[in-house]
Each structure stands twice: as structure tokens, then as C-alpha cells.
Amino acid sequence: MTALHRNGQEADWWRDAVMYQVYPRSFADGDGDGVGDLAGLTARLPHIASLGVDGLWITPFQPSPHVDQGYDVSDYCGVDLLFGTMQQFEELLHAAHGMSLRVLMDIAPNHCSSEHPLFQAALAAGPGSPERDLFHFEDGPDGMTPPNNWVSSFGDRSWTRADPGSRTDQQWYLHIFSSAQPDWNWRHPAVGDFFEEVLRFWLDKGVDGLRVDVAHGLYKSHGLPDADDPGAVTKGLRFNPHLTDQEEVHDVYRRWRRVADEYSPARVLVGEVNLEPDRAARLVRPDELHQAFAYPFVKLPWDASVWASTAGLLAHAHGKYGAVPAWSIENHDVVRAVTRYGGGERGVSRARAALLAVLALPGGAYIYQGQELGLPEVEVPLEARVDPMWTRGGVSRDGARVPLPWTTAEEGTFGFSPVGAEAPWLPTPASWGSYSIEAQRDSEDSMLRYVKTVLAMRNRLRADGVLSAADPARWRVEADDALVCERGNGFLVVMAMGARAVRIPDGDVVLTSAALTGEGLLPPDTAAWVVRAGR
Ligand code: BGC
């Protein structure tokens, strides 16, 4: 048993844990091929531990042709050679646990890679074969028209001909993402059995849990009917009601929950769920997933009423089932917060404030790699973009996935790869060194120092019982632009979201995201944590 598991038996550690999201391609390159890997990650674990987080979530590192940068898995129980070996994964897990860091990994059950052996076998076996029943193969009305009008979430149609040149095979297969990601047919019992084995494989290895990709997907409407508005699906899967939120999906997570609960300590299942709060919360009923991301927060506009109403809806919906959301303002799929909030100094100021706000809420939280450095979105040159969302005609997510800068060294890649390595898989901008960990480590007012200070304070307040996941939050908006969230036990966060400075409610100001004005007010785009006296 590792140090972590000896000391951390508490079953619901995840309820208010802060996790650090690692996008392994862009975290640290150990072998010099320009792509991050497991050896690089293990070597740099001390950085993650030094932040004061409870653990890490690693996005997919299984074998994949990398059309969707790993979210197209061709072997669910392996490690892609690009990232290393299974032994290196085991070493990583061991090293992380030795530093008291939990490890979550990703599981992508909605679709696999078109190179997955079971999909390849289905293609080869031809129409009408049992192999094809594991996926959604359908005949079209003629060789040219797909079986229905669904649009893929990455743009373009969601059907591709199995064998475009064939006159005998007129079938199409369904993919709600790119054509390299065929959707599994979850109505086939073998698919559920297959994924239970995958789940057990990684839980047996000792991972502390899994983040479930597109958790609201999996099942499609019976009969695959046309969508009323096929174009709307590019706004997100949930706009086509046939693609997500089917009742049968709950049985999948009930089954997975029983599996997770067999382990000691129990393992955690966190869903990526892009549904309206009321519908999303049904996936975190007590016998289903443990937690779901507060999905809308990664796109919220800078508006106090929108923040208050969205957070209120999420907390209320989850609260009905005794659950608390996992809050985050950044991940690998969205524009970096600093840029989203307006860029430049204002963007940085808002990103600091927003972090203080979400870390004050009941529930867990996720910090995406580079968020601790205040990295802005990068305008990746057109010819270097690889995201399938971009290549299929949508926006590019590459700008949030550029390799991390570790040092100020100008030659090479700012410490991401060893000197003399191949070019990084996405180019790093010339300004990158000034954001590096080396540049920020010793600077009093850097984002990195700030994030460490915030997490240290949060951990202290947690230990003192001031911040507990069990305390609900009450939101209010004052004078249109000041957001106040009060927790039990006298703790509150206030955020100035308008153009004026805001008075801080009475109490001890334990942390602010920037210096107060000369009059002791909270300047625009900043936030403060307050503990009321006499609590
Ligand atoms: C992941 C994306 C991925 C998609 C398809 C998601 O929601 O976060 O990065 O492209 O699932 O697997």
C-alpha cells in the first residue's frame, strides 16, 4: 500500500479535491521527440505536487492514431509508444502516490478509433455480419445519401461510407465526432462487457478513478431518426436530442459504480457531461457517477448575474442527489481563460479572480495545465493546426494545447523537450519563456505564486473546517455587478465583475486576487475571500 492509500482512506476525498489536468502531449517531453510523454510527466511531478493539488487527471495516453489527439483509442488497455510503456505508467502511478497525489485517467466509451481491431474486423466482415452489430452500420437509401441527417459535433455529416468504392457494401457507419471515431453500439451487450473489462483493468492497476469522456453520449435514439434541426448539433451534441441523454445510459454508470465500489479505497468516476443542469445531475444520482464537471463554466461570459444563476442552477440540480459539481474554468477543449476574459492585463486579472471564485464553491475543482502560469490562447499558424475540429471546418482547439514552457531558455522549446530535440508537435511562440515556471517561480506577483498561495489557503481552510463540501453556497448579485457567494461557517467570496470598485463585506479578508484600492475597496475584475468574525 502506498503512502497515499495508507493515509487517505476517506471514501469521498474527491468531493472537494482540486485536481490538475495533464494533457500529456504538451506537459513534458522526456525522450526528445517533440511530444510529451509519461517519463517527462513523472520527472515533472514535483511541479504538480508543489502547487498543493490533490492529484492529477491525465487525458488519454492509450494507443491511438491520434486523429483526435488520443481521443480515438485503438487499444483501451495499452500505452501508446509515443508516450512510453506500461511499466512507465506504473512508475508514474507509484511516484504520484508516493507524493500523495491521486491519479485519474480518461476513458472514452462513446467511440473508439477506426483502427481499433473490432472496428477493422467489422469493416472486413461486411454488411449483415455480427461484427458490424458492435457499431452503428446502416444502409443508406442509395450509395450517396447517409442513413439520416445527423451532423457531427466537429462539423460535417456524422456518417461515412464503410467502403466508398464498393457496389456490394452500401453501408455507412456513425461517428458523432470525426470519421476516425466510430461510435460503439451500446445496445449490443458485448459492448458493456468489453468496457467493464477495460474499467477493471485500470482500476486493478491502482488508478484512483476515471474521467468519463462524453459521459452523456453512448446511446442513440432507437431507430436513429432524423433530427429536427440537423445544423444545430454543431453547437454541441445536446442540441440533437437523439445523440445523448438516453435513459439506458444510467444503467451503464450503475454498473460501473458497482465495480468502482468493489475497490478499497473506492474509486471515483467523474463525468464530462454537457447537458442542462437538471439533466446532467441525473447522472450523479447516488448509485451512478460520483461527480460531473460544471460544464457551462468553461464558457461563461464575464457577467455577475450569469455566474450566479448558472452556479445556482448547477448546485441546486446536483444538490437534489446529494452531489456537488467539479468546477473548472479551463480545459483542453476551450479557449484559455486569460484570453476568453478579454486578454492582456484585464484577462489575467479576471482569470485570477475567477480561480478564487470557483475554488470557494462547494465541490471539487480542476486546474488545466498552464492555467497556473496564466498562459493565453496561442494563435497557432494555420499550417501547424492539427485539431480535427478545425480540419472538419470548426474552430481550432490547438491554441489551448501548446507545449508548456518550463524555462526561459530561448534555444529549443523553453525546457519542454531536452536540448537538441525534434520540434515540438505544436510550435511554441517566442514569448513563451516569459510565462515559464522558471520565470515565475521566484516572482512575488506571478500567477504561479498566486495559484500556490490560493491552494495553500484553501487547504488550510479545509483543514480548519471553514470550507467543507457539505456547506451549501448562497449566491447573490449586488448592484448588478458584484457577485457574492456565502458558504456556511462564515466564509464568503466576493467578485467585482463590473467597472466599479466594490465594498468588501465585513470580516477578515484572508485572500484577494489583487491589491485593494487606497480606500480598501475591491477593484474591478478582482475577488476576495472573507471569513466573518465570530463564526
Ligand atoms: C474531449 C475532446 C474530444 C471529444 C471526443 C471530448 O469531450 O474532451 O477533446 O475531442 O471528447 O472524444
Short mmCIF file of C-alpha atoms and ligand atoms in Angstrom, two decimals, residues 21 23 57 59 68 71-72 106 108 111 153-154 177 181 211 213-214 216 272 295 331-333 387-389 397 401, ligand 1:
data_model
loop_
_atom_site.label_atom_id
_atom_site.label_comp_id
_atom_site.label_asym_id
_atom_site.label_seq_id
_atom_site.Cartn_x
_atom_site.Cartn_y
_atom_site.Cartn_z
CA GLN A 21 -5.40 18.22 -15.63
CA TYR A 23 -2.59 16.88 -21.38
CA TRP A 57 -6.23 13.69 -14.28
CA THR A 59 -6.08 12.72 -20.73
CA ASP A 68 -8.22 13.43 -32.22
CA TYR A 71 -9.48 10.53 -28.01
CA ASP A 72 -9.53 7.95 -30.80
CA ASP A 106 -9.59 9.13 -19.11
CA ALA A 108 -13.64 7.22 -23.88
CA HIS A 111 -16.39 5.82 -29.68
CA SER A 153 -20.06 17.59 -33.36
CA PHE A 154 -16.88 18.50 -35.23
CA PHE A 177 -17.08 13.19 -33.83
CA GLN A 181 -14.02 7.80 -34.31
CA ARG A 211 -12.90 10.76 -16.12
CA ASP A 213 -15.42 11.21 -21.91
CA VAL A 214 -18.78 12.29 -23.39
CA HIS A 216 -23.92 11.76 -21.62
CA GLU A 272 -17.82 15.04 -18.79
CA TYR A 295 -19.59 22.15 -17.85
CA ASN A 331 -9.65 22.52 -20.14
CA HIS A 332 -8.05 21.31 -23.36
CA ASP A 333 -11.22 21.92 -25.39
CA ASP A 387 -7.25 19.53 -34.32
CA PRO A 388 -9.90 17.53 -36.24
CA MET A 389 -12.48 20.07 -35.18
CA ARG A 397 -8.59 23.88 -30.06
CA ARG A 401 -2.78 22.74 -26.21
C1 BGC B 1 -12.84 15.54 -25.28
C2 BGC B 1 -12.40 16.14 -26.58
C3 BGC B 1 -12.62 15.11 -27.66
C4 BGC B 1 -14.06 14.60 -27.67
C5 BGC B 1 -14.20 13.36 -28.47
C6 BGC B 1 -14.31 15.36 -25.54
O1 BGC B 1 -15.22 15.92 -24.96
O2 BGC B 1 -12.60 16.34 -24.17
O3 BGC B 1 -11.08 16.57 -26.54
O4 BGC B 1 -12.33 15.68 -28.90
O5 BGC B 1 -14.48 14.27 -26.38
O6 BGC B 1 -13.62 12.28 -27.80
#
